[in-house]
Short mmCIF file of C-alpha atoms in Angstrom, two decimals:
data_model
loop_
_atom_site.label_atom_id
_atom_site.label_comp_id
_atom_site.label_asym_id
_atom_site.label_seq_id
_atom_site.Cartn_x
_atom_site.Cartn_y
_atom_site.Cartn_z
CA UNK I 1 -31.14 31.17 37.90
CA UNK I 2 -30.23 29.16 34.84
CA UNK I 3 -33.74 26.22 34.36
CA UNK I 4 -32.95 23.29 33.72
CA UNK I 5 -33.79 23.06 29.93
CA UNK I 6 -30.88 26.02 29.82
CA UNK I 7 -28.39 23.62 31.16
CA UNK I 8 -29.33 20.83 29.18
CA UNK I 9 -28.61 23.07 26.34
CA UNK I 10 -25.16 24.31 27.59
CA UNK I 11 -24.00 21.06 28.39
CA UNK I 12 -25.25 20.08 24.69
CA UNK I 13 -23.58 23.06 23.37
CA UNK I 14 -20.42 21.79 24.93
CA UNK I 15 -20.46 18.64 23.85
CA UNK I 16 -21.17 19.23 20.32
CA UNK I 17 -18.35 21.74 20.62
CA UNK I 18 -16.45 19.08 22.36
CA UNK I 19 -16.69 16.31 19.64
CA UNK I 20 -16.44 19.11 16.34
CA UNK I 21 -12.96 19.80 18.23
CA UNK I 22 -12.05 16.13 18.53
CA UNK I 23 -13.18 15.32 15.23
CA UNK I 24 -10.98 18.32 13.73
CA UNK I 25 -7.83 16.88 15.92
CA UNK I 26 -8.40 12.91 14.88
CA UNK I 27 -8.47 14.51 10.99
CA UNK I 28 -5.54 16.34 11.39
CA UNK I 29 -3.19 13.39 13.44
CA UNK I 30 -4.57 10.70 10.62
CA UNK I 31 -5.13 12.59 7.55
CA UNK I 32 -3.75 15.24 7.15
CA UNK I 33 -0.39 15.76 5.89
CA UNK I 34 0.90 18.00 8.53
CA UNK I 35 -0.63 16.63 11.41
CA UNK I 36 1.92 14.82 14.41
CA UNK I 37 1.81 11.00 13.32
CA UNK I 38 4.24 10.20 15.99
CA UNK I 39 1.49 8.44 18.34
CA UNK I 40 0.92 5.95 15.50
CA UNK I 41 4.38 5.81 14.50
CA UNK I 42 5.37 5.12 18.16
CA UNK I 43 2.57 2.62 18.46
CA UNK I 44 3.98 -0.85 20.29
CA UNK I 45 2.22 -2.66 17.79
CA UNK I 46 5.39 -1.48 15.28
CA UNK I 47 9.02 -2.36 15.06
CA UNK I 48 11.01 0.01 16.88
CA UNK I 49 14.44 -0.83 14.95
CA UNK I 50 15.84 2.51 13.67
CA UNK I 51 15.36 1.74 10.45
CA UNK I 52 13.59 -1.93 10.11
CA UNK I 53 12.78 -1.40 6.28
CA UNK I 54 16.24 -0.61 5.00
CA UNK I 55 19.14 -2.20 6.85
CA UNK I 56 22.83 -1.51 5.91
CA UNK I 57 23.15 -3.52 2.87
CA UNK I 58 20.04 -2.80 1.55
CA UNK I 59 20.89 0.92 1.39
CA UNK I 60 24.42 0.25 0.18
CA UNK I 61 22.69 -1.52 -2.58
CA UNK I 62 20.62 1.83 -3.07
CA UNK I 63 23.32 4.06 -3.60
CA UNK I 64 25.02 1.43 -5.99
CA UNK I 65 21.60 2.07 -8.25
CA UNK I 66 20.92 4.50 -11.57
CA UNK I 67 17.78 5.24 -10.42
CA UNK I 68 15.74 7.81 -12.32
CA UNK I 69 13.27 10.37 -11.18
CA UNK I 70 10.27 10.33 -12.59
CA UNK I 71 6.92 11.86 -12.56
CA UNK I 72 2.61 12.08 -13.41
CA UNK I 73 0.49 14.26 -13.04
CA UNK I 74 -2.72 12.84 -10.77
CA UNK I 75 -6.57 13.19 -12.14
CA UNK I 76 -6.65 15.73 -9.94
CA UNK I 77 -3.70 18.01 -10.94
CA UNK I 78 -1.27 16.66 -8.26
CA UNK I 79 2.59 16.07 -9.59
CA UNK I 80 3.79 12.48 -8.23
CA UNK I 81 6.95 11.79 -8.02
CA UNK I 82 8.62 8.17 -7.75
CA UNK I 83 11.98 6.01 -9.09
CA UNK I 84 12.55 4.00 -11.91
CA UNK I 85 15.44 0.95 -11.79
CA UNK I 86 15.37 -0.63 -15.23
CA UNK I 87 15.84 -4.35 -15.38
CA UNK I 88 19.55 -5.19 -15.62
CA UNK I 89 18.48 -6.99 -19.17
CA UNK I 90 15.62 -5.45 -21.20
CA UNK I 91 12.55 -6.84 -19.79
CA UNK I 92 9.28 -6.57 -20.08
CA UNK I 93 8.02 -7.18 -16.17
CA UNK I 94 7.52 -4.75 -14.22
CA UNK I 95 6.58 -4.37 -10.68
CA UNK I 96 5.04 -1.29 -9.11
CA UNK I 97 5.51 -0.13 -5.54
CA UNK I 98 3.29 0.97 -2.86
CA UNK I 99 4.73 1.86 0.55
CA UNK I 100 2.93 2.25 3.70
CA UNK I 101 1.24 5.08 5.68
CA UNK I 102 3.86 7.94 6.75
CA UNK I 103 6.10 6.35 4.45
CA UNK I 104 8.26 6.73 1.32
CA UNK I 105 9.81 4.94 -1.54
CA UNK I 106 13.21 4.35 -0.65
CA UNK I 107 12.55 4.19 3.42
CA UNK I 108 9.85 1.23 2.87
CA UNK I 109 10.55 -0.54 -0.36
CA UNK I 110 13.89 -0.72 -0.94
CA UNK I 111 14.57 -4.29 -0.14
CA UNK I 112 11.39 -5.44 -2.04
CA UNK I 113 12.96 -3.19 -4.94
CA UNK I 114 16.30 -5.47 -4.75
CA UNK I 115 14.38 -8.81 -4.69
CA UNK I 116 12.50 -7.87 -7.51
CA UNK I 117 15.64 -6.16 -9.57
CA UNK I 118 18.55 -8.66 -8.20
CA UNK I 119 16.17 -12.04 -8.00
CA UNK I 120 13.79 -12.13 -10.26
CA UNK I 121 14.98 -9.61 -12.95
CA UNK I 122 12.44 -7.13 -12.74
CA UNK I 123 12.33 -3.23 -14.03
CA UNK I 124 11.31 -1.87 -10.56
CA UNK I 125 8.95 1.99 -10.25
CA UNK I 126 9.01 3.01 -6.44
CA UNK I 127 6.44 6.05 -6.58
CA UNK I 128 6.31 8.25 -3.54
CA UNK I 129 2.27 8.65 -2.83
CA UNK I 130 0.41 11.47 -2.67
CA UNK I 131 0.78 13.30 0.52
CA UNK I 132 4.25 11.95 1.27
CA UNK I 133 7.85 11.70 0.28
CA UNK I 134 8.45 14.26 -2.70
CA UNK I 135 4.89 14.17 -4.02
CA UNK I 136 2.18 16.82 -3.92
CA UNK I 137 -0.80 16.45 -1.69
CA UNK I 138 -1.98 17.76 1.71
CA UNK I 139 -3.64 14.60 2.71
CA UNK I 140 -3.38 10.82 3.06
CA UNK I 141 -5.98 8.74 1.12
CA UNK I 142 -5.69 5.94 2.89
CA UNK I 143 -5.63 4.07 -0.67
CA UNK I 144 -8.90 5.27 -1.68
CA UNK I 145 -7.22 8.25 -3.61
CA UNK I 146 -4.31 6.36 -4.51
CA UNK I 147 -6.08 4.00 -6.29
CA UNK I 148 -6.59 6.30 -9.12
CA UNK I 149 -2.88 7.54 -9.06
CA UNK I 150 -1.52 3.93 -9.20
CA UNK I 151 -4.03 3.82 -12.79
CA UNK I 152 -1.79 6.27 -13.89
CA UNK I 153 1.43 4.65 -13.15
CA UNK I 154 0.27 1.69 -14.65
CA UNK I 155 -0.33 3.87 -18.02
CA UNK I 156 3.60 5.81 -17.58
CA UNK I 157 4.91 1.90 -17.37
CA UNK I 158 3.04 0.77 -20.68
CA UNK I 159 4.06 3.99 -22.39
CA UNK I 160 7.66 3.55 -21.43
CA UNK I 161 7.82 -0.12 -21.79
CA UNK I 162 5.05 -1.14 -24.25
CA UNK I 163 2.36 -2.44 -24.91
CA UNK I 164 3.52 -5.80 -24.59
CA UNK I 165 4.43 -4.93 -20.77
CA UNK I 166 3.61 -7.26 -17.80
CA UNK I 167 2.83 -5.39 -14.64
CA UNK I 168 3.19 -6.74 -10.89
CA UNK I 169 1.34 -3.61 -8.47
CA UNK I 170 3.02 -4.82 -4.59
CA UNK I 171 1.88 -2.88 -1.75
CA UNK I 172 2.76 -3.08 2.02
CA UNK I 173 0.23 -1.52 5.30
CA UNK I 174 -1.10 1.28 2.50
CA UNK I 175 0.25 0.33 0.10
CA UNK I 176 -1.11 -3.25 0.17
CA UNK I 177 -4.77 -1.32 0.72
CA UNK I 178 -4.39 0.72 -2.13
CA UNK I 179 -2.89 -2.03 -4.86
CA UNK I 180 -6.00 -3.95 -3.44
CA UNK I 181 -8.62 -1.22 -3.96
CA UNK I 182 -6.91 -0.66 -7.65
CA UNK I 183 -7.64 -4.32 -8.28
CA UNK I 184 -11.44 -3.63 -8.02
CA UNK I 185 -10.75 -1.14 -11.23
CA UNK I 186 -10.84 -1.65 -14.45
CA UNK I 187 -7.30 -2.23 -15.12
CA UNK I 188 -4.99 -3.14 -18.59
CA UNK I 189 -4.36 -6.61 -19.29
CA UNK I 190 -0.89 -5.71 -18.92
CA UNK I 191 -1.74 -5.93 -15.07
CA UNK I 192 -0.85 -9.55 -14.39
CA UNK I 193 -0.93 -9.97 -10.61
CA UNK I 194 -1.34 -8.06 -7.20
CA UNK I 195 0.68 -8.62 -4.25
CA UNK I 196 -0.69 -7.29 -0.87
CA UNK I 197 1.19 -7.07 2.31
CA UNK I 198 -0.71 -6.68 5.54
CA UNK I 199 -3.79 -4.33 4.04
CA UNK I 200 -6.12 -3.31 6.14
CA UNK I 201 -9.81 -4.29 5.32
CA UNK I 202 -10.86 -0.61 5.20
CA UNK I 203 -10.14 2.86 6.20
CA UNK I 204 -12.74 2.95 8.68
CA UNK I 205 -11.50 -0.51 10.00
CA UNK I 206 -8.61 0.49 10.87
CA UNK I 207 -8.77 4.22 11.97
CA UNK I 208 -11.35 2.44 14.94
CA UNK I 209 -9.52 0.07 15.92
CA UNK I 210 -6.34 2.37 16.35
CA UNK I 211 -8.71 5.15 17.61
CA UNK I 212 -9.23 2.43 20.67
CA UNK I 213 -5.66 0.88 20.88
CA UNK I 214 -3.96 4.06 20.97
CA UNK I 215 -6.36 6.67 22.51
CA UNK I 216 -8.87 4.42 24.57
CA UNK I 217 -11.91 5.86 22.76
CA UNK I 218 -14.89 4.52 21.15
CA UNK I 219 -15.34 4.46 16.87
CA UNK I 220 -18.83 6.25 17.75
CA UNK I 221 -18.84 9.14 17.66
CA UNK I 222 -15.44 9.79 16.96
CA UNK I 223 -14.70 8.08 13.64
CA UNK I 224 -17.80 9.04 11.90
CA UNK I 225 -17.72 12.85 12.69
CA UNK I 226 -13.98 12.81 11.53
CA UNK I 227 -15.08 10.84 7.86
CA UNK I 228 -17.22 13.96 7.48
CA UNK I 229 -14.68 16.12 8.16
CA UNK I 230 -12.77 13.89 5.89
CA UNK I 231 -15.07 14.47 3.09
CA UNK I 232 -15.78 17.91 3.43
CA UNK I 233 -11.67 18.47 3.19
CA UNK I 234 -10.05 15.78 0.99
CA UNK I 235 -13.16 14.26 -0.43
CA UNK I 236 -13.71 11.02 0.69
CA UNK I 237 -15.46 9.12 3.57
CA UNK I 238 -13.55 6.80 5.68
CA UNK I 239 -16.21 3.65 4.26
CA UNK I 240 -15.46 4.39 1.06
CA UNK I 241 -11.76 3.38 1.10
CA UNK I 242 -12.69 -0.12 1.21
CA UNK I 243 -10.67 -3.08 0.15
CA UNK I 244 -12.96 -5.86 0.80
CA UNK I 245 -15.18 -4.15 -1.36
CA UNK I 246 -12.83 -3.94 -4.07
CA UNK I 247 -11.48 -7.10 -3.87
CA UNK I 248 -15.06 -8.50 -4.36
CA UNK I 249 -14.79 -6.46 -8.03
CA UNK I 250 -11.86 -7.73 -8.94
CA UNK I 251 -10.29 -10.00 -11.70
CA UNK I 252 -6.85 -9.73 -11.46
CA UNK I 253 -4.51 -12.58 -9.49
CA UNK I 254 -3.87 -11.46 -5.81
CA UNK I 255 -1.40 -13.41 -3.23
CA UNK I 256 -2.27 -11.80 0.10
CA UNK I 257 0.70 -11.86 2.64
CA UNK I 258 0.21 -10.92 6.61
CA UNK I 259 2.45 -11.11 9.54
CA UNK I 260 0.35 -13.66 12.06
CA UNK I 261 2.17 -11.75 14.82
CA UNK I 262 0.34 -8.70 13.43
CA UNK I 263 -1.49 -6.56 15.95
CA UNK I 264 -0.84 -3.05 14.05
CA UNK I 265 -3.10 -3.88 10.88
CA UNK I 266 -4.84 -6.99 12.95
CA UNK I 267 -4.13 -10.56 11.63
CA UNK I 268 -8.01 -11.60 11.45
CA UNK I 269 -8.35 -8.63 8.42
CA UNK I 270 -6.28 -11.30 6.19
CA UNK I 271 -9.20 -13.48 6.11
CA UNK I 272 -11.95 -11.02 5.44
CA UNK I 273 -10.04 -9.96 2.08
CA UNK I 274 -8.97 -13.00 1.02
CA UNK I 275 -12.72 -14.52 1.92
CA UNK I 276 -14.19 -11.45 -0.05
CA UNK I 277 -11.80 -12.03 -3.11
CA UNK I 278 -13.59 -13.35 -6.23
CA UNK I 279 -10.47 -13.84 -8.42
CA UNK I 280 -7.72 -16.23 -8.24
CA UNK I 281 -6.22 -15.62 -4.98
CA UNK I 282 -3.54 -17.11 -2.77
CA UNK I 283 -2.69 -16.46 0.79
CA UNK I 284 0.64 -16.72 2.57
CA UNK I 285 0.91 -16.52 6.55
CA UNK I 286 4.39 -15.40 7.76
CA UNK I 287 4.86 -17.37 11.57
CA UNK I 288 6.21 -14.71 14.02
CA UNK I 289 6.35 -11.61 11.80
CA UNK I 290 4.98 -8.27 13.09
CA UNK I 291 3.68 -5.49 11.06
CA UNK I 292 5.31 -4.93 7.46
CA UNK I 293 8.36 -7.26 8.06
CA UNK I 294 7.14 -10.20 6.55
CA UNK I 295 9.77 -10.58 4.82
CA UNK I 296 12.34 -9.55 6.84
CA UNK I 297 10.70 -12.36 9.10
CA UNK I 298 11.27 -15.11 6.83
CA UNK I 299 12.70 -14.07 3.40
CA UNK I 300 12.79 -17.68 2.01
CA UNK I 301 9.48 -18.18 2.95
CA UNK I 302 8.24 -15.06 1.68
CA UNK I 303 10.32 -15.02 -1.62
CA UNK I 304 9.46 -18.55 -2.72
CA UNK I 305 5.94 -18.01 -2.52
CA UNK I 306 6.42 -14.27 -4.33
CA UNK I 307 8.53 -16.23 -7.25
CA UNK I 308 5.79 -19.34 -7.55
CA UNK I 309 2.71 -16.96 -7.66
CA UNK I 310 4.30 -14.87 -9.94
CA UNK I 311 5.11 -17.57 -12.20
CA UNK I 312 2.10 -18.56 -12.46
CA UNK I 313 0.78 -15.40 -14.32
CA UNK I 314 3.99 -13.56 -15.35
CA UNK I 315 6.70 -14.66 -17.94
CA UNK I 316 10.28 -14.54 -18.31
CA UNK I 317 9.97 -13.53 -22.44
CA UNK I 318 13.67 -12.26 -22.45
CA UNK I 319 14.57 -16.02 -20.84
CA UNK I 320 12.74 -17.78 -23.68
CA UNK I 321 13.87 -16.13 -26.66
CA UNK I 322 17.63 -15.87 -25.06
CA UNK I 323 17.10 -20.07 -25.11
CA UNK I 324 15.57 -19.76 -28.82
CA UNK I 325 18.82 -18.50 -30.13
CA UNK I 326 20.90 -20.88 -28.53
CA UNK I 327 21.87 -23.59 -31.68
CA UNK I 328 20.81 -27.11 -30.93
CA UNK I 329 23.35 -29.63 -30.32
CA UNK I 330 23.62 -32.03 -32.46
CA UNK I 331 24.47 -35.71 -31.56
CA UNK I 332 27.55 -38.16 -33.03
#
């Protein structure tokens, strides 16, 4: 007959077993690159529209465009590959995209891409990020990775442009994370502003809170076994991918945009970054928009505050000297 300290240690056993398993599953459905997203993609906190990022006319506009494939090569030997739109007019603004979580290039950003090309007469880069689209990578970094890789983007803009380049980095979900966790880098002066679109405060923020919406299960133990298995495979822990702590570094301009309908990448998170934000900062709350359509929500809204922040710290150059060469009028 077993005693009891036996069972004790065969129910441990189990249990240990039990959570290593979990741990290994929760790594593979949220980090890894092949794992099944489809319970967060099916989450009811999203849009269920076929294809809410890209409607008809967006993707007619698209096709319309001589976009060019480029490519980097990451710090860590990964090739990344995104889309270049030059400005209809030379121009020395750019703005660099950064699409959400399970995402790509043309699926998410598209319609920011024609506000930014059509509107405000912007050369546009959509990159794909590492571990989705046509880039390299086996793993999601939840913007703590993609920080780095959005540093070298910044450098294949000045190279291509110049030196005299002004850069916009505008991320959305992710992509708002990761623009916000490059803004506590060192980055160029040619970086003139950040635009962030419904970040979430941190990797482990949100990875607990979805581990309870979607699965009914505690953070503890769940989400810290899983950041060691996170480390251990793509070399980060899930505290380390931190916006609020990188917006607390930064310098550069940020205009933080959320969705107050929001329950995806929770509302309240706008308020922690843009408390935690030591530079200049704006913040712009979209009535009635759910996750990542902010601007599909209220475009006016959401383009007139885009085009007066960005004034603000970015300048039309082309504009000016276009009006320099105009010959005065002269009067009588």
């Amino acid at each position: 007959m077993p005693t009891a300290a036996t069972t004790i240690l065969v129910i441990l056993g189990a249990l240990v077993i039990t959570l290593i398993a979990a741990s290994l599953h929760f790594y593979q459905v949220a980090v890894s690159r092949k794992g099944n997203k489809k319970a967060m993609s099916s989450s009811p906190d999203l849009e269920q529209d076929d294809n809410p990022f890209t409607p008809p006319e967006v993707m007619a506009w698209v096709r319309e465009q001589p976009l060019e494939d480029v490519s980097i090569v990451s710090h860590d030997g990964l090739t990344l590959r995104g889309y270049y739109l030059p400005a209809s007019r030379p121009s020395d603004r750019t703005v660099i995209l950064a699409h959400g979580y399970t995402g790509d290039a043309i699926g998410n950003m598209s319609a920011l891409a024609k506000l930014y090309h059509e509107s405000l007469g912007y050369n546009v880069l959509m990159p794909d990020a590492r571990g989705h689209g046509r880039s390299d990578g086996e793993y999601i970094g939840f913007g703590w990775h993609e920080r780095k890789d959005y540093g070298k983007w910044i450098d294949y803009v000045i190279g291509r442009v110049g030196a005299g380049s002004q850069i916009v980095l505008h991320g959305i979900s992710m992509g708002g994370a990761t623009v916000l966790m490059a803004s506590g880098e060192k980055l160029p002066d040619q970086v003139r502003g950040i635009v962030s679109d419904c970040a979430y405060t941190s990797a482990k923020d949100i990875l607990s809170y979805q581990l309870k919406r979607l699965f009914k299960l505690p953070a503890v133990p769940f989400v810290p076994l899983t950041s060691l298995v996170c480390r251990l495979r793509a070399g980060y822990l899930f505290g380390e991918a931190s916006a609020e702590k990188q917006v607390a570094r930064s310098t550069k301009p940020i205009l933080f945009i959320h969705g107050e309908a929001d329950t995806f990448v929770p509302f309240e998170m706008v308020h922690r970054l843009y408390d935690s934000c030591v530079s200049i900062k704006e913040k712009l709350v979209i009535p009635n928009a759910g996750h990542a359509v902010a601007y599909f929500t209220d475009r006016e809204l959401y383009a007139g505050a885009l085009r007066s922040f960005l004034g603000r710290f970015v300048h039309d150059r082309s504009a000016a000297a276009e009006e320099s060469r105009v010959p005065a009028q002269v009067n009588g």
